[in-house]
Amino acid sequence: MTRPTSVQVTEVGTRDGFQAESQFVPTATKVRLINELIAAGIPRIEFSSFVSPRAIPQLSDAVDVLAGIDRSHGTTLAALVPNPRGAARAAEAGVDQMVVFISASESHNQKNVNRSIDESLSGLDEIMRIASIDGVDMHGAIPTSFGCPFEGNVPLDNLGKVVASYRDAGIKSIGLGDTTGMATPTLVTDTCRYLQDRFPDIRIVLHFHNTRGIGLCNVMAGLDEGIDAYESAFGGLGGCPFAPGATGNICTEDLVFLLHEMGIETGVDIRALCSIARDVEGVIGRELPGQVMKAGLREDIYKMDEGATAVG
């Protein structure tokens, strides 16, 4: 495959990132950060989730967050919906896109939504019906696409079953989630080829975590397979609260830096992203693993007196 010349970057920090935080991030802060991401040129933001407030209280303000966002720039505002009730709330709030999610592994689906895969699939038609009434776009996410913390390797046929169900329901965009960072470049290559051969009409979006330090290596494998859409979080924040060992997502600034250095367009202002990531560190009160926001860009030049000089 030919590497893409442009890539769609999706920011998931205010959803995937903040959902794992012990302290509630104020609604006004979420709105400010999302508006800054929009101004920086991020084309798609998974801003929140319409799950039960009891399940994830950190995202209980999804309606209020959406109401405060500047929607004049055309950024797609997506939100997770776990069931028809969540879909109805999301449609009423006016989201641009609903994200349904069904795990590739039975065990994780039980942990994530307390239902079997078949039970989750049985509710898909009703969610699609709700979305169609309001003309809301749909995206299908598949956690544990590259491995499950409870079951280990997930057979590609299991993944294909969920993709086929999404396709049959009318969903054309599928996100493969690396929930606990079990993906490797070889596995990414094999998975993308398997799905592209069987579902050539489906757009694949890749969502990697950096749990084992090879998140951007997996991006490179995806690019080599022609994948042109990736999800990431500012500063590398995040981690599934229902998956042991899950750590942060690949970092948005580091991803954009890599893409730009490869001559791949994103339409995103990386300096603005770095500023946002440093802001998020202050919001959550700890250092984040993102690298580019600390080191700066390659073209940044320092004065001689800004660094130490060897003695002797």
PDB file of C-alpha atoms in Angstrom:
ATOM      1  CA  MET A   1       0.000   0.000   0.000  1.00  0.00           C
ATOM      2  CA  THR A   2       1.011   3.630  -0.532  1.00  0.00           C
ATOM      3  CA  ARG A   3       1.291   5.732   2.599  1.00  0.00           C
ATOM      4  CA  PRO A   4      -1.394   8.433   2.815  1.00  0.00           C
ATOM      5  CA  THR A   5      -0.476  12.036   2.055  1.00  0.00           C
ATOM      6  CA  SER A   6      -2.905  13.351   4.666  1.00  0.00           C
ATOM      7  CA  VAL A   7      -4.276  11.954   7.905  1.00  0.00           C
ATOM      8  CA  GLN A   8      -7.344  12.689  10.022  1.00  0.00           C
ATOM      9  CA  VAL A   9      -6.370  13.075  13.679  1.00  0.00           C
ATOM     10  CA  THR A  10      -9.070  12.528  16.297  1.00  0.00           C
ATOM     11  CA  GLU A  11      -8.533  13.918  19.798  1.00  0.00           C
ATOM     12  CA  VAL A  12      -9.980  11.688  22.546  1.00  0.00           C
ATOM     13  CA  GLY A  13      -8.420  13.304  25.616  1.00  0.00           C
ATOM     14  CA  THR A  14     -11.564  14.838  27.073  1.00  0.00           C
ATOM     15  CA  ARG A  15     -13.302  11.450  26.848  1.00  0.00           C
ATOM     16  CA  ASP A  16     -10.772   8.618  26.974  1.00  0.00           C
ATOM     17  CA  GLY A  17      -8.379  10.730  29.018  1.00  0.00           C
ATOM     18  CA  PHE A  18     -10.603  12.371  31.600  1.00  0.00           C
ATOM     19  CA  GLN A  19     -12.746   9.277  32.188  1.00  0.00           C
ATOM     20  CA  ALA A  20      -9.794   7.603  33.928  1.00  0.00           C
ATOM     21  CA  GLU A  21      -9.068  10.541  36.253  1.00  0.00           C
ATOM     22  CA  SER A  22     -10.017  10.257  39.910  1.00  0.00           C
ATOM     23  CA  GLN A  23     -11.009  13.922  40.150  1.00  0.00           C
ATOM     24  CA  PHE A  24     -13.842  15.480  38.147  1.00  0.00           C
ATOM     25  CA  VAL A  25     -12.548  17.999  35.611  1.00  0.00           C
ATOM     26  CA  PRO A  26     -14.839  21.061  35.701  1.00  0.00           C
ATOM     27  CA  THR A  27     -17.217  21.465  32.783  1.00  0.00           C
ATOM     28  CA  ALA A  28     -15.922  24.939  31.950  1.00  0.00           C
ATOM     29  CA  THR A  29     -12.369  23.562  31.743  1.00  0.00           C
ATOM     30  CA  LYS A  30     -13.434  20.809  29.350  1.00  0.00           C
ATOM     31  CA  VAL A  31     -15.215  23.339  27.154  1.00  0.00           C
ATOM     32  CA  ARG A  32     -12.181  25.624  27.098  1.00  0.00           C
ATOM     33  CA  LEU A  33      -9.818  22.812  26.144  1.00  0.00           C
ATOM     34  CA  ILE A  34     -12.126  21.538  23.393  1.00  0.00           C
ATOM     35  CA  ASN A  35     -12.486  25.020  21.938  1.00  0.00           C
ATOM     36  CA  GLU A  36      -8.693  25.376  21.958  1.00  0.00           C
ATOM     37  CA  LEU A  37      -8.383  22.026  20.150  1.00  0.00           C
ATOM     38  CA  ILE A  38     -10.856  23.214  17.537  1.00  0.00           C
ATOM     39  CA  ALA A  39      -8.906  26.444  17.070  1.00  0.00           C
ATOM     40  CA  ALA A  40      -5.733  24.344  16.645  1.00  0.00           C
ATOM     41  CA  GLY A  41      -7.322  22.604  13.669  1.00  0.00           C
ATOM     42  CA  ILE A  42      -8.294  19.207  15.100  1.00  0.00           C
ATOM     43  CA  PRO A  43     -10.915  17.922  12.601  1.00  0.00           C
ATOM     44  CA  ARG A  44     -12.663  15.390  14.878  1.00  0.00           C
ATOM     45  CA  ILE A  45     -12.997  15.281  18.660  1.00  0.00           C
ATOM     46  CA  GLU A  46     -14.477  12.468  20.706  1.00  0.00           C
ATOM     47  CA  PHE A  47     -15.516  14.915  23.377  1.00  0.00           C
ATOM     48  CA  SER A  48     -17.465  12.775  25.875  1.00  0.00           C
ATOM     49  CA  SER A  49     -19.691   9.754  26.451  1.00  0.00           C
ATOM     50  CA  PHE A  50     -23.426   9.431  27.089  1.00  0.00           C
ATOM     51  CA  VAL A  51     -23.001   6.596  29.557  1.00  0.00           C
ATOM     52  CA  SER A  52     -24.694   6.314  32.934  1.00  0.00           C
ATOM     53  CA  PRO A  53     -23.340   8.974  35.331  1.00  0.00           C
ATOM     54  CA  ARG A  54     -23.039   6.181  37.900  1.00  0.00           C
ATOM     55  CA  ALA A  55     -20.710   4.227  35.627  1.00  0.00           C
ATOM     56  CA  ILE A  56     -18.389   7.119  34.708  1.00  0.00           C
ATOM     57  CA  PRO A  57     -19.215  10.205  36.811  1.00  0.00           C
ATOM     58  CA  GLN A  58     -16.302  12.113  35.236  1.00  0.00           C
ATOM     59  CA  LEU A  59     -18.339  12.349  32.012  1.00  0.00           C
ATOM     60  CA  SER A  60     -21.733  13.088  33.548  1.00  0.00           C
ATOM     61  CA  ASP A  61     -21.699  16.616  32.082  1.00  0.00           C
ATOM     62  CA  ALA A  62     -21.715  15.616  28.390  1.00  0.00           C
ATOM     63  CA  VAL A  63     -24.820  17.671  27.569  1.00  0.00           C
ATOM     64  CA  ASP A  64     -23.454  20.818  29.203  1.00  0.00           C
ATOM     65  CA  VAL A  65     -20.038  20.374  27.585  1.00  0.00           C
ATOM     66  CA  LEU A  66     -21.566  20.109  24.115  1.00  0.00           C
ATOM     67  CA  ALA A  67     -23.715  23.187  24.736  1.00  0.00           C
ATOM     68  CA  GLY A  68     -20.610  25.277  25.444  1.00  0.00           C
ATOM     69  CA  ILE A  69     -18.514  24.260  22.433  1.00  0.00           C
ATOM     70  CA  ASP A  70     -17.870  26.649  19.535  1.00  0.00           C
ATOM     71  CA  ARG A  71     -19.301  24.729  16.582  1.00  0.00           C
ATOM     72  CA  SER A  72     -18.620  27.314  13.880  1.00  0.00           C
ATOM     73  CA  HIS A  73     -15.430  25.669  12.542  1.00  0.00           C
ATOM     74  CA  GLY A  74     -16.877  22.410  11.245  1.00  0.00           C
ATOM     75  CA  THR A  75     -15.064  20.075  13.636  1.00  0.00           C
ATOM     76  CA  THR A  76     -16.919  16.778  14.032  1.00  0.00           C
ATOM     77  CA  LEU A  77     -18.017  16.309  17.642  1.00  0.00           C
ATOM     78  CA  ALA A  78     -18.419  12.635  18.459  1.00  0.00           C
ATOM     79  CA  ALA A  79     -19.587  10.908  21.637  1.00  0.00           C
ATOM     80  CA  LEU A  80     -19.793   7.322  22.820  1.00  0.00           C
ATOM     81  CA  VAL A  81     -23.253   5.797  23.261  1.00  0.00           C
ATOM     82  CA  PRO A  82     -23.474   2.427  25.064  1.00  0.00           C
ATOM     83  CA  ASN A  83     -27.167   1.702  24.477  1.00  0.00           C
ATOM     84  CA  PRO A  84     -30.393   3.141  22.998  1.00  0.00           C
ATOM     85  CA  ARG A  85     -30.968   5.310  26.074  1.00  0.00           C
ATOM     86  CA  GLY A  86     -27.546   6.922  25.635  1.00  0.00           C
ATOM     87  CA  ALA A  87     -28.187   7.302  21.902  1.00  0.00           C
ATOM     88  CA  ALA A  88     -31.452   9.123  22.554  1.00  0.00           C
ATOM     89  CA  ARG A  89     -29.704  11.523  24.949  1.00  0.00           C
ATOM     90  CA  ALA A  90     -26.893  12.121  22.463  1.00  0.00           C
ATOM     91  CA  ALA A  91     -29.306  12.779  19.597  1.00  0.00           C
ATOM     92  CA  GLU A  92     -31.317  15.202  21.711  1.00  0.00           C
ATOM     93  CA  ALA A  93     -28.133  17.034  22.709  1.00  0.00           C
ATOM     94  CA  GLY A  94     -27.180  17.415  19.034  1.00  0.00           C
ATOM     95  CA  VAL A  95     -23.950  15.459  18.589  1.00  0.00           C
ATOM     96  CA  ASP A  96     -22.476  15.250  15.098  1.00  0.00           C
ATOM     97  CA  GLN A  97     -21.576  11.586  15.405  1.00  0.00           C
ATOM     98  CA  MET A  98     -22.430   8.692  17.716  1.00  0.00           C
ATOM     99  CA  VAL A  99     -19.812   6.080  18.495  1.00  0.00           C
ATOM    100  CA  VAL A 100     -21.104   2.620  19.355  1.00  0.00           C
ATOM    101  CA  PHE A 101     -18.650   0.192  20.912  1.00  0.00           C
ATOM    102  CA  ILE A 102     -18.606  -3.594  21.065  1.00  0.00           C
ATOM    103  CA  SER A 103     -15.485  -5.417  22.184  1.00  0.00           C
ATOM    104  CA  ALA A 104     -13.821  -8.092  20.088  1.00  0.00           C
ATOM    105  CA  SER A 105     -13.464 -10.243  23.226  1.00  0.00           C
ATOM    106  CA  GLU A 106     -16.372 -11.578  25.259  1.00  0.00           C
ATOM    107  CA  SER A 107     -14.669 -10.995  28.613  1.00  0.00           C
ATOM    108  CA  HIS A 108     -13.895  -7.327  27.994  1.00  0.00           C
ATOM    109  CA  ASN A 109     -17.392  -6.641  26.678  1.00  0.00           C
ATOM    110  CA  GLN A 110     -18.791  -8.057  29.931  1.00  0.00           C
ATOM    111  CA  LYS A 111     -16.446  -5.824  31.946  1.00  0.00           C
ATOM    112  CA  ASN A 112     -16.992  -2.761  29.787  1.00  0.00           C
ATOM    113  CA  VAL A 113     -20.800  -2.760  29.441  1.00  0.00           C
ATOM    114  CA  ASN A 114     -21.900  -5.760  31.534  1.00  0.00           C
ATOM    115  CA  ARG A 115     -23.340  -7.525  28.477  1.00  0.00           C
ATOM    116  CA  SER A 116     -22.353 -10.262  26.091  1.00  0.00           C
ATOM    117  CA  ILE A 117     -21.290  -9.407  22.544  1.00  0.00           C
ATOM    118  CA  ASP A 118     -24.531 -10.855  21.201  1.00  0.00           C
ATOM    119  CA  GLU A 119     -26.550  -8.749  23.657  1.00  0.00           C
ATOM    120  CA  SER A 120     -24.690  -5.647  22.548  1.00  0.00           C
ATOM    121  CA  LEU A 121     -25.254  -6.496  18.903  1.00  0.00           C
ATOM    122  CA  SER A 122     -28.965  -7.001  19.548  1.00  0.00           C
ATOM    123  CA  GLY A 123     -29.319  -3.357  20.596  1.00  0.00           C
ATOM    124  CA  LEU A 124     -27.487  -2.005  17.563  1.00  0.00           C
ATOM    125  CA  ASP A 125     -30.555  -1.768  15.304  1.00  0.00           C
ATOM    126  CA  GLU A 126     -32.378   0.450  17.793  1.00  0.00           C
ATOM    127  CA  ILE A 127     -29.391   2.765  18.132  1.00  0.00           C
ATOM    128  CA  MET A 128     -29.171   3.009  14.347  1.00  0.00           C
ATOM    129  CA  ARG A 129     -32.885   3.804  14.179  1.00  0.00           C
ATOM    130  CA  ILE A 130     -32.491   6.631  16.695  1.00  0.00           C
ATOM    131  CA  ALA A 131     -29.522   8.036  14.800  1.00  0.00           C
ATOM    132  CA  SER A 132     -31.329   7.890  11.448  1.00  0.00           C
ATOM    133  CA  ILE A 133     -34.300   9.880  12.754  1.00  0.00           C
ATOM    134  CA  ASP A 134     -32.017  12.823  13.544  1.00  0.00           C
ATOM    135  CA  GLY A 135     -29.583  12.237  10.690  1.00  0.00           C
ATOM    136  CA  VAL A 136     -26.664  11.584  13.031  1.00  0.00           C
ATOM    137  CA  ASP A 137     -23.576   9.934  11.566  1.00  0.00           C
ATOM    138  CA  MET A 138     -22.404   6.637  13.086  1.00  0.00           C
ATOM    139  CA  HIS A 139     -18.976   5.196  13.888  1.00  0.00           C
ATOM    140  CA  GLY A 140     -18.327   1.716  15.258  1.00  0.00           C
ATOM    141  CA  ALA A 141     -15.519   1.193  17.769  1.00  0.00           C
ATOM    142  CA  ILE A 142     -14.104  -2.217  18.684  1.00  0.00           C
ATOM    143  CA  PRO A 143     -12.104  -2.330  21.940  1.00  0.00           C
ATOM    144  CA  THR A 144      -9.563  -5.166  22.388  1.00  0.00           C
ATOM    145  CA  SER A 145      -9.098  -5.434  18.615  1.00  0.00           C
ATOM    146  CA  PHE A 146      -5.459  -6.418  19.104  1.00  0.00           C
ATOM    147  CA  GLY A 147      -5.721  -8.468  22.281  1.00  0.00           C
ATOM    148  CA  CYS A 148      -7.672  -8.822  25.521  1.00  0.00           C
ATOM    149  CA  PRO A 149      -6.261  -8.517  29.070  1.00  0.00           C
ATOM    150  CA  PHE A 150      -8.490 -11.419  30.159  1.00  0.00           C
ATOM    151  CA  GLU A 151      -8.284 -13.716  27.125  1.00  0.00           C
ATOM    152  CA  GLY A 152      -4.997 -12.884  25.444  1.00  0.00           C
ATOM    153  CA  ASN A 153      -4.924 -12.985  21.651  1.00  0.00           C
ATOM    154  CA  VAL A 154      -8.260 -12.324  19.938  1.00  0.00           C
ATOM    155  CA  PRO A 155      -8.857 -14.400  16.781  1.00  0.00           C
ATOM    156  CA  LEU A 156      -9.228 -12.279  13.659  1.00  0.00           C
ATOM    157  CA  ASP A 157     -12.489 -14.071  12.883  1.00  0.00           C
ATOM    158  CA  ASN A 158     -13.942 -12.736  16.156  1.00  0.00           C
ATOM    159  CA  LEU A 159     -12.968  -9.222  15.127  1.00  0.00           C
ATOM    160  CA  GLY A 160     -14.392  -9.819  11.657  1.00  0.00           C
ATOM    161  CA  LYS A 161     -17.732 -10.853  13.163  1.00  0.00           C
ATOM    162  CA  VAL A 162     -18.151  -7.482  14.873  1.00  0.00           C
ATOM    163  CA  VAL A 163     -17.015  -5.565  11.773  1.00  0.00           C
ATOM    164  CA  ALA A 164     -19.516  -7.508   9.648  1.00  0.00           C
ATOM    165  CA  SER A 165     -22.320  -6.660  12.086  1.00  0.00           C
ATOM    166  CA  TYR A 166     -21.418  -2.982  11.966  1.00  0.00           C
ATOM    167  CA  ARG A 167     -21.265  -3.041   8.170  1.00  0.00           C
ATOM    168  CA  ASP A 168     -24.601  -4.842   7.891  1.00  0.00           C
ATOM    169  CA  ALA A 169     -26.141  -2.200  10.158  1.00  0.00           C
ATOM    170  CA  GLY A 170     -24.940   0.525   7.772  1.00  0.00           C
ATOM    171  CA  ILE A 171     -21.806   1.735   9.579  1.00  0.00           C
ATOM    172  CA  LYS A 172     -18.950   2.588   7.211  1.00  0.00           C
ATOM    173  CA  SER A 173     -16.301   3.805   9.671  1.00  0.00           C
ATOM    174  CA  ILE A 174     -14.751   1.329  12.119  1.00  0.00           C
ATOM    175  CA  GLY A 175     -12.275   2.107  14.899  1.00  0.00           C
ATOM    176  CA  LEU A 176      -9.897  -0.627  16.076  1.00  0.00           C
ATOM    177  CA  GLY A 177      -9.072  -0.073  19.741  1.00  0.00           C
ATOM    178  CA  ASP A 178      -5.802  -1.237  21.286  1.00  0.00           C
ATOM    179  CA  THR A 179      -7.303  -1.153  24.766  1.00  0.00           C
ATOM    180  CA  THR A 180      -4.266  -2.249  26.813  1.00  0.00           C
ATOM    181  CA  GLY A 181      -1.459  -1.659  24.349  1.00  0.00           C
ATOM    182  CA  MET A 182      -1.207  -5.258  23.127  1.00  0.00           C
ATOM    183  CA  ALA A 183      -0.773  -4.283  19.473  1.00  0.00           C
ATOM    184  CA  THR A 184       2.530  -4.822  17.687  1.00  0.00           C
ATOM    185  CA  PRO A 185       3.502  -3.670  14.189  1.00  0.00           C
ATOM    186  CA  THR A 186       3.202  -7.206  12.823  1.00  0.00           C
ATOM    187  CA  LEU A 187      -0.228  -7.646  14.385  1.00  0.00           C
ATOM    188  CA  VAL A 188      -1.352  -4.259  13.034  1.00  0.00           C
ATOM    189  CA  THR A 189      -0.231  -5.257   9.536  1.00  0.00           C
ATOM    190  CA  ASP A 190      -1.971  -8.638   9.694  1.00  0.00           C
ATOM    191  CA  THR A 191      -5.189  -7.165  11.122  1.00  0.00           C
ATOM    192  CA  CYS A 192      -5.439  -4.330   8.612  1.00  0.00           C
ATOM    193  CA  ARG A 193      -4.820  -6.669   5.671  1.00  0.00           C
ATOM    194  CA  TYR A 194      -7.380  -9.174   6.976  1.00  0.00           C
ATOM    195  CA  LEU A 195     -10.073  -6.500   7.277  1.00  0.00           C
ATOM    196  CA  GLN A 196      -9.227  -4.628   4.072  1.00  0.00           C
ATOM    197  CA  ASP A 197      -9.415  -7.851   2.085  1.00  0.00           C
ATOM    198  CA  ARG A 198     -12.842  -8.729   3.507  1.00  0.00           C
ATOM    199  CA  PHE A 199     -14.359  -5.272   3.970  1.00  0.00           C
ATOM    200  CA  PRO A 200     -12.902  -2.998   1.263  1.00  0.00           C
ATOM    201  CA  ASP A 201     -15.760  -0.514   1.663  1.00  0.00           C
ATOM    202  CA  ILE A 202     -15.037   0.110   5.370  1.00  0.00           C
ATOM    203  CA  ARG A 203     -12.820   2.954   6.550  1.00  0.00           C
ATOM    204  CA  ILE A 204     -10.456   1.777   9.280  1.00  0.00           C
ATOM    205  CA  VAL A 205      -9.492   4.123  12.114  1.00  0.00           C
ATOM    206  CA  LEU A 206      -6.682   3.079  14.475  1.00  0.00           C
ATOM    207  CA  HIS A 207      -6.684   3.835  18.197  1.00  0.00           C
ATOM    208  CA  PHE A 208      -3.420   2.884  19.923  1.00  0.00           C
ATOM    209  CA  HIS A 209      -2.282   3.030  23.526  1.00  0.00           C
ATOM    210  CA  ASN A 210       1.388   3.394  24.397  1.00  0.00           C
ATOM    211  CA  THR A 211       1.325   0.860  27.219  1.00  0.00           C
ATOM    212  CA  ARG A 212       4.443  -0.959  26.069  1.00  0.00           C
ATOM    213  CA  GLY A 213       6.157   1.979  24.390  1.00  0.00           C
ATOM    214  CA  ILE A 214       5.532   1.097  20.734  1.00  0.00           C
ATOM    215  CA  GLY A 215       2.404   3.127  19.999  1.00  0.00           C
ATOM    216  CA  LEU A 216       4.010   5.208  17.251  1.00  0.00           C
ATOM    217  CA  CYS A 217       5.674   2.088  15.809  1.00  0.00           C
ATOM    218  CA  ASN A 218       2.153   0.752  15.378  1.00  0.00           C
ATOM    219  CA  VAL A 219       1.167   3.996  13.649  1.00  0.00           C
ATOM    220  CA  MET A 220       3.997   3.445  11.178  1.00  0.00           C
ATOM    221  CA  ALA A 221       2.666  -0.042  10.449  1.00  0.00           C
ATOM    222  CA  GLY A 222      -0.793   1.415   9.893  1.00  0.00           C
ATOM    223  CA  LEU A 223       0.534   4.092   7.551  1.00  0.00           C
ATOM    224  CA  ASP A 224       2.290   1.414   5.507  1.00  0.00           C
ATOM    225  CA  GLU A 225      -1.116  -0.242   5.055  1.00  0.00           C
ATOM    226  CA  GLY A 226      -2.635   3.029   3.824  1.00  0.00           C
ATOM    227  CA  ILE A 227      -4.612   3.803   7.001  1.00  0.00           C
ATOM    228  CA  ASP A 228      -5.336   7.537   7.077  1.00  0.00           C
ATOM    229  CA  ALA A 229      -7.167   8.054  10.401  1.00  0.00           C
ATOM    230  CA  TYR A 230      -5.807   7.820  13.967  1.00  0.00           C
ATOM    231  CA  GLU A 231      -7.075   8.594  17.464  1.00  0.00           C
ATOM    232  CA  SER A 232      -4.870  10.010  20.228  1.00  0.00           C
ATOM    233  CA  ALA A 233      -4.952  12.043  23.433  1.00  0.00           C
ATOM    234  CA  PHE A 234      -3.237  15.265  24.460  1.00  0.00           C
ATOM    235  CA  GLY A 235      -0.106  14.579  26.465  1.00  0.00           C
ATOM    236  CA  GLY A 236      -0.671  10.824  26.211  1.00  0.00           C
ATOM    237  CA  LEU A 237      -3.469  10.886  28.776  1.00  0.00           C
ATOM    238  CA  GLY A 238      -5.937   8.040  29.188  1.00  0.00           C
ATOM    239  CA  GLY A 239      -6.561   4.388  29.833  1.00  0.00           C
ATOM    240  CA  CYS A 240      -9.621   2.144  30.012  1.00  0.00           C
ATOM    241  CA  PRO A 241     -10.938   1.992  33.620  1.00  0.00           C
ATOM    242  CA  PHE A 242     -12.258  -1.536  32.999  1.00  0.00           C
ATOM    243  CA  ALA A 243      -9.002  -3.071  31.717  1.00  0.00           C
ATOM    244  CA  PRO A 244      -6.161  -3.953  34.127  1.00  0.00           C
ATOM    245  CA  GLY A 245      -2.816  -2.577  33.029  1.00  0.00           C
ATOM    246  CA  ALA A 246      -4.216   0.009  30.650  1.00  0.00           C
ATOM    247  CA  THR A 247      -2.149   3.180  30.411  1.00  0.00           C
ATOM    248  CA  GLY A 248      -2.338   6.252  28.253  1.00  0.00           C
ATOM    249  CA  ASN A 249      -3.132   6.697  24.591  1.00  0.00           C
ATOM    250  CA  ILE A 250      -0.522   7.663  22.050  1.00  0.00           C
ATOM    251  CA  CYS A 251       0.132  11.371  22.413  1.00  0.00           C
ATOM    252  CA  THR A 252      -1.539  13.744  19.959  1.00  0.00           C
ATOM    253  CA  GLU A 253       1.401  16.144  19.734  1.00  0.00           C
ATOM    254  CA  ASP A 254       3.880  13.314  19.228  1.00  0.00           C
ATOM    255  CA  LEU A 255       1.641  11.763  16.558  1.00  0.00           C
ATOM    256  CA  VAL A 256       1.262  15.052  14.685  1.00  0.00           C
ATOM    257  CA  PHE A 257       5.012  15.710  14.939  1.00  0.00           C
ATOM    258  CA  LEU A 258       5.728  12.294  13.407  1.00  0.00           C
ATOM    259  CA  LEU A 259       3.250  12.824  10.588  1.00  0.00           C
ATOM    260  CA  HIS A 260       4.507  16.308   9.750  1.00  0.00           C
ATOM    261  CA  GLU A 261       8.137  15.133   9.736  1.00  0.00           C
ATOM    262  CA  MET A 262       7.081  12.472   7.215  1.00  0.00           C
ATOM    263  CA  GLY A 263       5.474  15.094   4.992  1.00  0.00           C
ATOM    264  CA  ILE A 264       1.946  13.921   5.851  1.00  0.00           C
ATOM    265  CA  GLU A 265      -0.587  16.733   6.214  1.00  0.00           C
ATOM    266  CA  THR A 266      -2.954  16.992   9.195  1.00  0.00           C
ATOM    267  CA  GLY A 267      -4.135  20.604   9.128  1.00  0.00           C
ATOM    268  CA  VAL A 268      -3.220  20.822  12.827  1.00  0.00           C
ATOM    269  CA  ASP A 269      -1.113  23.492  14.566  1.00  0.00           C
ATOM    270  CA  ILE A 270       1.398  21.441  16.569  1.00  0.00           C
ATOM    271  CA  ARG A 271       2.635  24.377  18.648  1.00  0.00           C
ATOM    272  CA  ALA A 272      -0.914  25.035  19.783  1.00  0.00           C
ATOM    273  CA  LEU A 273      -1.259  21.340  20.655  1.00  0.00           C
ATOM    274  CA  CYS A 274       1.861  21.476  22.805  1.00  0.00           C
ATOM    275  CA  SER A 275       0.484  24.481  24.654  1.00  0.00           C
ATOM    276  CA  ILE A 276      -2.802  22.649  25.274  1.00  0.00           C
ATOM    277  CA  ALA A 277      -0.973  19.559  26.576  1.00  0.00           C
ATOM    278  CA  ARG A 278       1.032  21.646  29.035  1.00  0.00           C
ATOM    279  CA  ASP A 279      -2.226  23.237  30.146  1.00  0.00           C
ATOM    280  CA  VAL A 280      -3.725  19.777  30.736  1.00  0.00           C
ATOM    281  CA  GLU A 281      -0.781  18.896  32.996  1.00  0.00           C
ATOM    282  CA  GLY A 282      -1.806  21.817  35.179  1.00  0.00           C
ATOM    283  CA  VAL A 283      -5.455  20.778  35.107  1.00  0.00           C
ATOM    284  CA  ILE A 284      -4.803  17.231  36.337  1.00  0.00           C
ATOM    285  CA  GLY A 285      -1.836  18.143  38.516  1.00  0.00           C
ATOM    286  CA  ARG A 286       0.852  15.776  37.261  1.00  0.00           C
ATOM    287  CA  GLU A 287       3.400  15.361  34.488  1.00  0.00           C
ATOM    288  CA  LEU A 288       2.216  13.637  31.313  1.00  0.00           C
ATOM    289  CA  PRO A 289       4.326  11.341  29.115  1.00  0.00           C
ATOM    290  CA  GLY A 290       4.166  13.411  25.925  1.00  0.00           C
ATOM    291  CA  GLN A 291       7.648  14.147  24.544  1.00  0.00           C
ATOM    292  CA  VAL A 292       7.321  16.894  21.948  1.00  0.00           C
ATOM    293  CA  MET A 293       5.638  19.283  24.368  1.00  0.00           C
ATOM    294  CA  LYS A 294       8.778  19.006  26.540  1.00  0.00           C
ATOM    295  CA  ALA A 295      11.514  18.906  23.883  1.00  0.00           C
ATOM    296  CA  GLY A 296      10.010  21.264  21.301  1.00  0.00           C
ATOM    297  CA  LEU A 297      10.264  20.911  17.536  1.00  0.00           C
ATOM    298  CA  ARG A 298      13.354  20.014  15.524  1.00  0.00           C
ATOM    299  CA  GLU A 299      13.636  23.498  14.127  1.00  0.00           C
ATOM    300  CA  ASP A 300      13.679  25.144  17.565  1.00  0.00           C
ATOM    301  CA  ILE A 301      17.128  26.720  18.061  1.00  0.00           C
ATOM    302  CA  TYR A 302      18.501  27.741  21.461  1.00  0.00           C
ATOM    303  CA  LYS A 303      20.994  30.403  22.430  1.00  0.00           C
ATOM    304  CA  MET A 304      24.432  29.224  23.559  1.00  0.00           C
ATOM    305  CA  ASP A 305      23.929  30.593  27.080  1.00  0.00           C
ATOM    306  CA  GLU A 306      20.720  28.567  27.523  1.00  0.00           C
ATOM    307  CA  GLY A 307      22.665  25.342  27.994  1.00  0.00           C
ATOM    308  CA  ALA A 308      25.445  24.189  30.279  1.00  0.00           C
ATOM    309  CA  THR A 309      29.034  24.241  29.069  1.00  0.00           C
ATOM    310  CA  ALA A 310      31.541  21.502  29.860  1.00  0.00           C
ATOM    311  CA  VAL A 311      34.281  22.412  32.342  1.00  0.00           C
ATOM    312  CA  GLY A 312      37.906  21.305  31.870  1.00  0.00           C
TER     313      GLY A 312
END
